[in-house]
Amino acid sequence: MFSLPASSRKYFVVLVVLGGDTPFSDEQLATISHTRVYHPDAQPVGKENATLVFLARNSDLDDVKTSVERMERRYNHQNRYPWVFLNEQPFTDEFMETVANMTEAQISFGLIPPEHWYQPEWIDEEKATQGRQKMHEQNIIYAESVPYRNMCRFNSGFFFKHELLQSYKYYWRPNVDYFCNIAYDPFTYMRENEKIYGWTISFYEWEPTIPTLWETTKEFMAQHPGYIHPDNAMRYLSDDGGKTYNLCHFWSNFEIADMDFWRSPAYQAYFDFLESRGGFYYERWGDAPVHSIAVALFAPKTAIHFFRDVGYRHEPFQHCPQGETYKQGSCTCKRWDNIDYRSNSCTPRFERLFYD
């Protein structure tokens, strides 16, 4: 990566090389994206190698403002962890300047490489169209949306490969509404307690969106038994020893995780296997079940953490801390509006991993 010298200006431009080394050929120059970095001299107060990652479009500005404001007020104003915003289209000046004015932390705006975002050319479009039409007839949300599938595939297999994230170990996807002050550093908790994946809401996936995901996963497990951790969380995923999938997953719009896990041979092999089947487009495989299945199978169950003290909402569900935790965090959510132990929640299944 090459950067212009930092100055007293509000931002500088980083040239992110998506292929090859300098000096640049004409072909390499065509792959360079200009990444805007605001507050380049800002240093994190938090001590971990971590960042806040936000996938957004220019049209999402109002929702982004809400999320950034809540995250800064509830947590990051006292930690100043850097933000990384990613988009498949260039961010507008209005978007970047508006968001940058909401934080004192360094904030970078990057462009997603086309090959990481758009539907691959080898996908059978006729088959994919038929799959989308079938979901439309079943009244499934985002049934006909190819961009939604692009997002799910990107979050499953590519976001952690982006140039702006290569120097980081931990990330937090914060694009939700936060209700409670977070007085400690979750990143430090992850490191000190050898956690790989942190979540707050867990419930059932819509089966028609992933009809062959588990059978594909079983094929992968049969071919790569060495990747399955001996102290795995299969009982969270399956009620019959892995014959069938009970559809439980961690909702990934909030996740704090170790990107080295996604970069590991086990996860890379798993994603490549899923990718080869085309299920991100022929069906609508989401990054939430893909991440959840992977971490439950390839990591020890003790490396998965329920952040029960983090109150947040992503429509239409929310997790609201209970008891003394609610008071300590100065939470503003209604305690009765809490998905944890409702019939559509998988939280009890996760807890039984440790108490049965």
Coordinates of C-alpha atoms in Angstrom, one line a residue:
M1 CA 0.0 0.0 0.0
F2 CA 1.3 3.5 -0.9
S3 CA 0.0 6.6 0.9
L4 CA 0.5 10.3 0.5
P5 CA 2.1 11.9 3.5
A6 CA -0.3 12.9 6.3
S7 CA -0.9 16.6 6.6
S8 CA -3.0 19.0 8.7
R9 CA -5.9 18.5 6.3
K10 CA -8.9 16.6 7.4
Y11 CA -8.2 13.6 5.3
F12 CA -5.7 12.2 2.8
V13 CA -6.1 9.6 0.0
V14 CA -4.6 6.1 0.1
L15 CA -4.0 4.3 -3.1
V16 CA -5.1 0.7 -2.5
V17 CA -3.5 -1.8 -4.9
L18 CA -5.8 -4.6 -5.6
G19 CA -3.3 -6.5 -7.7
G20 CA 0.5 -6.5 -8.3
D21 CA 3.4 -4.6 -6.9
T22 CA 4.8 -1.2 -7.9
P23 CA 5.9 0.0 -10.4
F24 CA 2.4 -0.1 -11.9
S25 CA 1.6 -1.4 -15.4
D26 CA -1.3 0.0 -17.3
E27 CA -3.3 -3.1 -16.4
Q28 CA -2.5 -2.6 -12.7
L29 CA -3.4 1.0 -12.7
A30 CA -6.9 -0.1 -13.8
T31 CA -7.3 -2.0 -10.6
I32 CA -6.4 0.8 -8.2
S33 CA -9.2 2.3 -6.1
H34 CA -8.9 5.6 -4.3
T35 CA -9.7 5.2 -0.6
R36 CA -10.5 8.3 1.5
V37 CA -9.1 8.3 5.0
Y38 CA -10.3 10.9 7.5
H39 CA -8.6 11.8 10.8
P40 CA -5.4 9.9 9.6
D41 CA -3.4 10.8 12.7
A42 CA -6.0 9.6 15.2
Q43 CA -4.6 6.9 17.5
P44 CA -6.9 4.3 19.2
V45 CA -7.2 4.5 22.9
G46 CA -8.2 0.8 23.0
K47 CA -5.2 -1.4 22.9
E48 CA -6.4 -4.2 20.6
N49 CA -5.6 -4.8 16.9
A50 CA -9.2 -4.2 15.9
T51 CA -11.6 -2.2 13.8
L52 CA -15.3 -1.4 13.3
V53 CA -16.4 -2.6 9.8
F54 CA -19.5 -1.2 8.1
L55 CA -20.8 -2.4 4.7
A56 CA -23.0 0.4 3.4
R57 CA -24.3 2.2 0.3
N58 CA -24.6 6.0 -0.2
S59 CA -28.4 5.6 0.1
D60 CA -28.0 4.2 3.6
L61 CA -26.7 7.5 5.0
D62 CA -29.5 8.2 7.4
D63 CA -29.3 4.7 9.0
V64 CA -25.6 4.9 9.1
K65 CA -25.7 8.1 11.0
T66 CA -27.9 6.5 13.6
S67 CA -25.6 3.5 14.0
V68 CA -22.4 5.5 14.2
E69 CA -23.9 8.0 16.6
R70 CA -25.0 5.2 18.9
M71 CA -21.8 3.3 18.7
E72 CA -19.7 6.3 19.4
R73 CA -21.9 7.5 22.3
R74 CA -22.2 4.0 23.9
Y75 CA -18.7 2.8 23.4
N76 CA -16.2 4.1 20.8
H77 CA -15.8 7.7 22.0
Q78 CA -13.7 6.4 24.8
N79 CA -11.8 3.8 22.7
R80 CA -11.5 5.5 19.2
Y81 CA -11.1 2.2 17.3
P82 CA -10.8 2.9 13.6
W83 CA -13.8 2.6 11.3
V84 CA -13.7 0.9 7.9
F85 CA -16.6 1.5 5.5
L86 CA -16.9 -0.6 2.3
N87 CA -19.1 -0.1 -0.7
E88 CA -19.3 -1.7 -4.2
Q89 CA -19.7 1.8 -5.6
P90 CA -17.6 4.9 -4.7
F91 CA -18.8 6.7 -1.7
T92 CA -20.0 10.3 -2.3
D93 CA -18.3 13.2 -0.6
E94 CA -21.5 14.0 1.3
F95 CA -21.6 10.4 2.7
M96 CA -17.9 10.5 3.7
E97 CA -17.8 13.9 5.2
T98 CA -21.1 13.5 7.1
V99 CA -20.0 10.2 8.7
A100 CA -16.4 11.5 9.4
N101 CA -17.8 14.4 11.3
M102 CA -19.5 12.0 13.8
T103 CA -16.3 10.5 15.1
E104 CA -12.8 11.5 16.2
A105 CA -11.4 8.0 15.3
Q106 CA -9.7 7.3 12.0
I107 CA -12.3 6.4 9.4
S108 CA -11.6 4.9 6.0
F109 CA -13.9 4.5 3.0
G110 CA -12.9 1.7 0.5
L111 CA -14.2 0.2 -2.7
I112 CA -15.0 -3.5 -3.0
P113 CA -13.2 -5.2 -5.9
P114 CA -15.8 -6.3 -8.5
E115 CA -14.7 -9.9 -8.3
H116 CA -15.6 -10.0 -4.6
W117 CA -19.0 -8.5 -5.1
Y118 CA -20.8 -9.3 -8.3
Q119 CA -22.3 -12.7 -9.3
P120 CA -19.5 -14.8 -10.9
E121 CA -19.8 -15.4 -14.7
W122 CA -19.8 -19.2 -14.2
I123 CA -23.2 -19.1 -12.4
D124 CA -26.0 -20.6 -14.5
E125 CA -28.2 -17.6 -14.7
E126 CA -31.2 -19.6 -15.9
K127 CA -31.0 -21.8 -12.8
A128 CA -30.4 -18.8 -10.6
T129 CA -33.4 -17.0 -12.1
Q130 CA -35.6 -20.1 -11.4
G131 CA -34.4 -20.2 -7.8
R132 CA -35.3 -16.5 -7.3
Q133 CA -38.7 -17.0 -8.9
K134 CA -39.4 -19.9 -6.6
M135 CA -38.6 -17.9 -3.5
H136 CA -40.8 -15.0 -4.8
E137 CA -43.7 -17.4 -5.0
Q138 CA -43.0 -18.4 -1.4
N139 CA -43.1 -14.7 -0.3
I140 CA -39.5 -14.8 1.0
I141 CA -37.9 -11.4 1.7
Y142 CA -35.2 -10.4 -0.8
A143 CA -36.4 -13.4 -2.9
E144 CA -35.6 -11.7 -6.3
S145 CA -32.6 -9.6 -5.1
V146 CA -29.2 -10.4 -6.7
P147 CA -27.5 -7.5 -4.8
Y148 CA -28.7 -9.1 -1.5
R149 CA -27.1 -12.4 -2.6
N150 CA -23.9 -10.4 -3.5
M151 CA -23.8 -9.1 0.0
C152 CA -24.3 -12.5 1.6
R153 CA -21.5 -14.0 -0.5
F154 CA -19.2 -11.0 0.2
N155 CA -19.7 -11.2 4.0
S156 CA -19.2 -14.9 3.9
G157 CA -16.0 -15.1 2.0
F158 CA -14.4 -11.8 1.0
F159 CA -14.8 -8.9 3.4
F160 CA -11.8 -10.0 5.5
K161 CA -9.7 -10.1 2.3
H162 CA -10.2 -6.4 1.6
E163 CA -6.9 -4.4 1.6
L164 CA -8.1 -2.1 4.3
L165 CA -8.6 -5.0 6.7
Q166 CA -5.4 -6.9 6.2
S167 CA -3.6 -5.4 9.2
Y168 CA -6.4 -6.1 11.6
K169 CA -7.2 -9.2 13.7
Y170 CA -10.5 -8.4 15.3
Y171 CA -13.6 -6.7 13.8
W172 CA -17.0 -5.6 15.1
R173 CA -20.0 -5.2 12.8
P174 CA -21.8 -2.4 14.5
N175 CA -24.6 -1.5 12.1
V176 CA -27.4 -1.8 14.7
D177 CA -29.1 0.2 17.4
Y178 CA -27.4 0.1 20.8
F179 CA -29.2 0.6 24.1
C180 CA -26.6 0.3 26.8
N181 CA -23.2 1.8 27.7
I182 CA -20.3 -0.6 27.2
A183 CA -17.8 0.3 29.9
Y184 CA -15.2 -2.4 29.1
D185 CA -13.5 -3.4 25.9
P186 CA -15.1 -6.4 24.2
F187 CA -12.0 -6.8 21.9
T188 CA -9.8 -7.2 25.0
Y189 CA -12.3 -9.7 26.4
M190 CA -12.1 -11.7 23.2
R191 CA -8.3 -11.8 23.3
E192 CA -7.9 -12.5 27.0
N193 CA -10.5 -15.3 27.0
E194 CA -9.4 -16.8 23.7
K195 CA -12.8 -16.2 22.1
I196 CA -13.2 -16.4 18.3
Y197 CA -16.8 -15.3 17.7
G198 CA -19.2 -13.1 19.7
W199 CA -22.9 -12.8 19.2
T200 CA -26.0 -11.4 20.9
I201 CA -29.1 -12.7 19.0
S202 CA -29.6 -16.3 17.9
F203 CA -32.7 -17.7 16.2
Y204 CA -33.9 -20.0 13.3
E205 CA -33.1 -19.4 9.6
W206 CA -35.8 -19.5 7.0
E207 CA -35.4 -23.0 5.6
P208 CA -36.5 -22.3 2.0
T209 CA -33.4 -19.9 1.7
I210 CA -30.9 -22.7 2.4
P211 CA -32.5 -26.0 1.3
T212 CA -29.2 -27.7 0.4
L213 CA -26.8 -25.9 2.7
W214 CA -26.6 -28.6 5.4
E215 CA -26.3 -31.5 2.9
T216 CA -23.5 -29.6 1.2
T217 CA -21.9 -29.0 4.7
K218 CA -22.2 -32.8 5.4
E219 CA -20.4 -33.5 2.2
F220 CA -17.6 -31.2 3.2
M221 CA -17.3 -32.7 6.7
A222 CA -17.1 -36.2 5.2
Q223 CA -14.2 -35.1 2.9
H224 CA -12.4 -33.0 5.6
P225 CA -13.0 -34.7 9.0
G226 CA -9.8 -33.3 10.3
Y227 CA -11.2 -29.7 10.3
I228 CA -14.0 -30.6 12.7
H229 CA -12.9 -29.6 16.2
P230 CA -13.3 -32.4 18.9
D231 CA -15.0 -30.0 21.3
N232 CA -17.3 -28.5 18.7
A233 CA -20.8 -27.0 19.1
M234 CA -22.7 -29.5 16.8
R235 CA -25.4 -29.8 19.5
Y236 CA -26.3 -26.1 18.8
L237 CA -26.7 -26.8 15.1
S238 CA -28.4 -30.3 15.2
D239 CA -30.7 -32.3 17.4
D240 CA -29.8 -35.6 15.9
G241 CA -26.0 -35.7 15.9
G242 CA -25.6 -33.9 12.6
K243 CA -28.1 -35.8 10.4
T244 CA -30.3 -32.7 10.0
Y245 CA -29.8 -29.0 10.7
N246 CA -32.2 -27.4 13.2
L247 CA -31.7 -24.0 11.5
C248 CA -30.1 -22.3 14.5
H249 CA -27.7 -19.5 13.7
F250 CA -26.2 -16.3 15.2
W251 CA -27.5 -13.1 13.7
S252 CA -24.5 -11.6 12.0
N253 CA -25.6 -8.0 11.8
F254 CA -24.0 -7.9 15.2
E255 CA -20.8 -9.9 15.5
I256 CA -17.4 -9.4 17.1
A257 CA -14.9 -11.9 15.7
D258 CA -11.4 -12.9 15.0
M259 CA -10.7 -12.6 11.2
D260 CA -7.8 -15.0 11.5
F261 CA -10.5 -17.7 11.9
W262 CA -12.1 -16.7 8.5
R263 CA -8.5 -16.7 7.1
S264 CA -7.8 -20.2 8.4
P265 CA -7.4 -23.2 6.1
A266 CA -10.5 -24.8 7.5
Y267 CA -12.8 -21.9 6.8
Q268 CA -11.2 -21.1 3.5
A269 CA -11.7 -24.7 2.4
Y270 CA -15.3 -24.6 3.6
F271 CA -16.2 -21.4 1.8
D272 CA -14.5 -22.5 -1.4
F273 CA -16.6 -25.7 -1.2
L274 CA -19.8 -23.7 -0.7
E275 CA -18.8 -21.3 -3.5
S276 CA -18.3 -24.2 -5.9
R277 CA -21.9 -25.3 -5.5
G278 CA -23.4 -21.9 -6.3
G279 CA -25.8 -21.9 -3.4
F280 CA -25.3 -18.2 -2.7
Y281 CA -27.2 -17.5 -6.0
Y282 CA -29.1 -20.7 -6.8
E283 CA -30.6 -20.5 -3.3
R284 CA -30.0 -17.6 -0.9
W285 CA -27.3 -18.8 1.5
G286 CA -26.8 -16.1 4.1
D287 CA -23.5 -15.2 5.8
A288 CA -25.3 -15.7 9.2
P289 CA -25.8 -19.5 8.8
V290 CA -22.5 -19.9 7.0
H291 CA -20.6 -18.1 9.7
S292 CA -22.5 -19.9 12.5
I293 CA -22.1 -23.4 11.0
A294 CA -18.4 -22.8 10.5
V295 CA -17.6 -21.5 13.9
A296 CA -19.7 -24.2 15.6
L297 CA -17.9 -27.0 13.7
F298 CA -14.3 -25.8 13.3
A299 CA -13.8 -24.0 16.7
P300 CA -14.1 -25.2 20.3
K301 CA -17.5 -24.3 21.7
T302 CA -15.8 -22.4 24.5
A303 CA -14.5 -19.9 21.8
I304 CA -18.0 -18.7 21.1
H305 CA -19.3 -16.0 23.4
F306 CA -22.8 -14.7 24.1
F307 CA -22.5 -10.9 24.8
R308 CA -25.6 -10.9 26.9
D309 CA -24.6 -7.4 28.4
V310 CA -24.8 -5.7 24.9
G311 CA -28.3 -4.4 24.3
Y312 CA -29.1 -3.8 20.6
R313 CA -31.8 -3.9 18.1
H314 CA -31.9 -4.8 14.4
E315 CA -35.5 -4.8 13.1
P316 CA -37.6 -6.6 14.0
F317 CA -35.7 -8.2 16.9
Q318 CA -33.8 -7.0 19.9
H319 CA -31.8 -8.3 22.9
C320 CA -32.2 -6.3 26.1
P321 CA -29.9 -7.1 29.0
Q322 CA -31.7 -8.3 32.2
G323 CA -31.3 -7.8 35.9
E324 CA -28.3 -5.9 37.3
T325 CA -26.6 -5.8 33.9
Y326 CA -29.5 -3.6 32.7
K327 CA -28.8 -1.0 35.5
Q328 CA -25.0 -1.1 35.1
G329 CA -25.2 -0.3 31.4
S330 CA -27.7 2.5 31.8
C331 CA -29.8 0.7 29.2
T332 CA -32.8 2.3 27.6
C333 CA -34.5 -0.7 26.0
K334 CA -37.7 -2.2 27.4
R335 CA -36.7 -5.3 29.3
W336 CA -39.8 -7.2 28.3
D337 CA -38.9 -6.7 24.6
N338 CA -36.2 -9.4 24.6
I339 CA -36.0 -12.3 22.1
D340 CA -33.7 -14.5 24.3
Y341 CA -36.2 -17.1 25.5
R342 CA -39.1 -16.7 23.1
S343 CA -40.1 -19.7 20.9
N344 CA -38.1 -18.5 17.9
S345 CA -34.9 -18.1 19.8
C346 CA -31.9 -20.5 19.8
T347 CA -30.3 -19.0 22.8
P348 CA -31.4 -21.8 25.1
R349 CA -29.8 -24.3 22.8
F350 CA -26.5 -22.5 23.0
E351 CA -26.7 -22.3 26.8
R352 CA -27.4 -26.1 27.0
L353 CA -24.0 -26.7 25.4
F354 CA -22.4 -25.8 28.8
Y355 CA -25.1 -26.8 31.3
D356 CA -26.4 -30.2 30.1

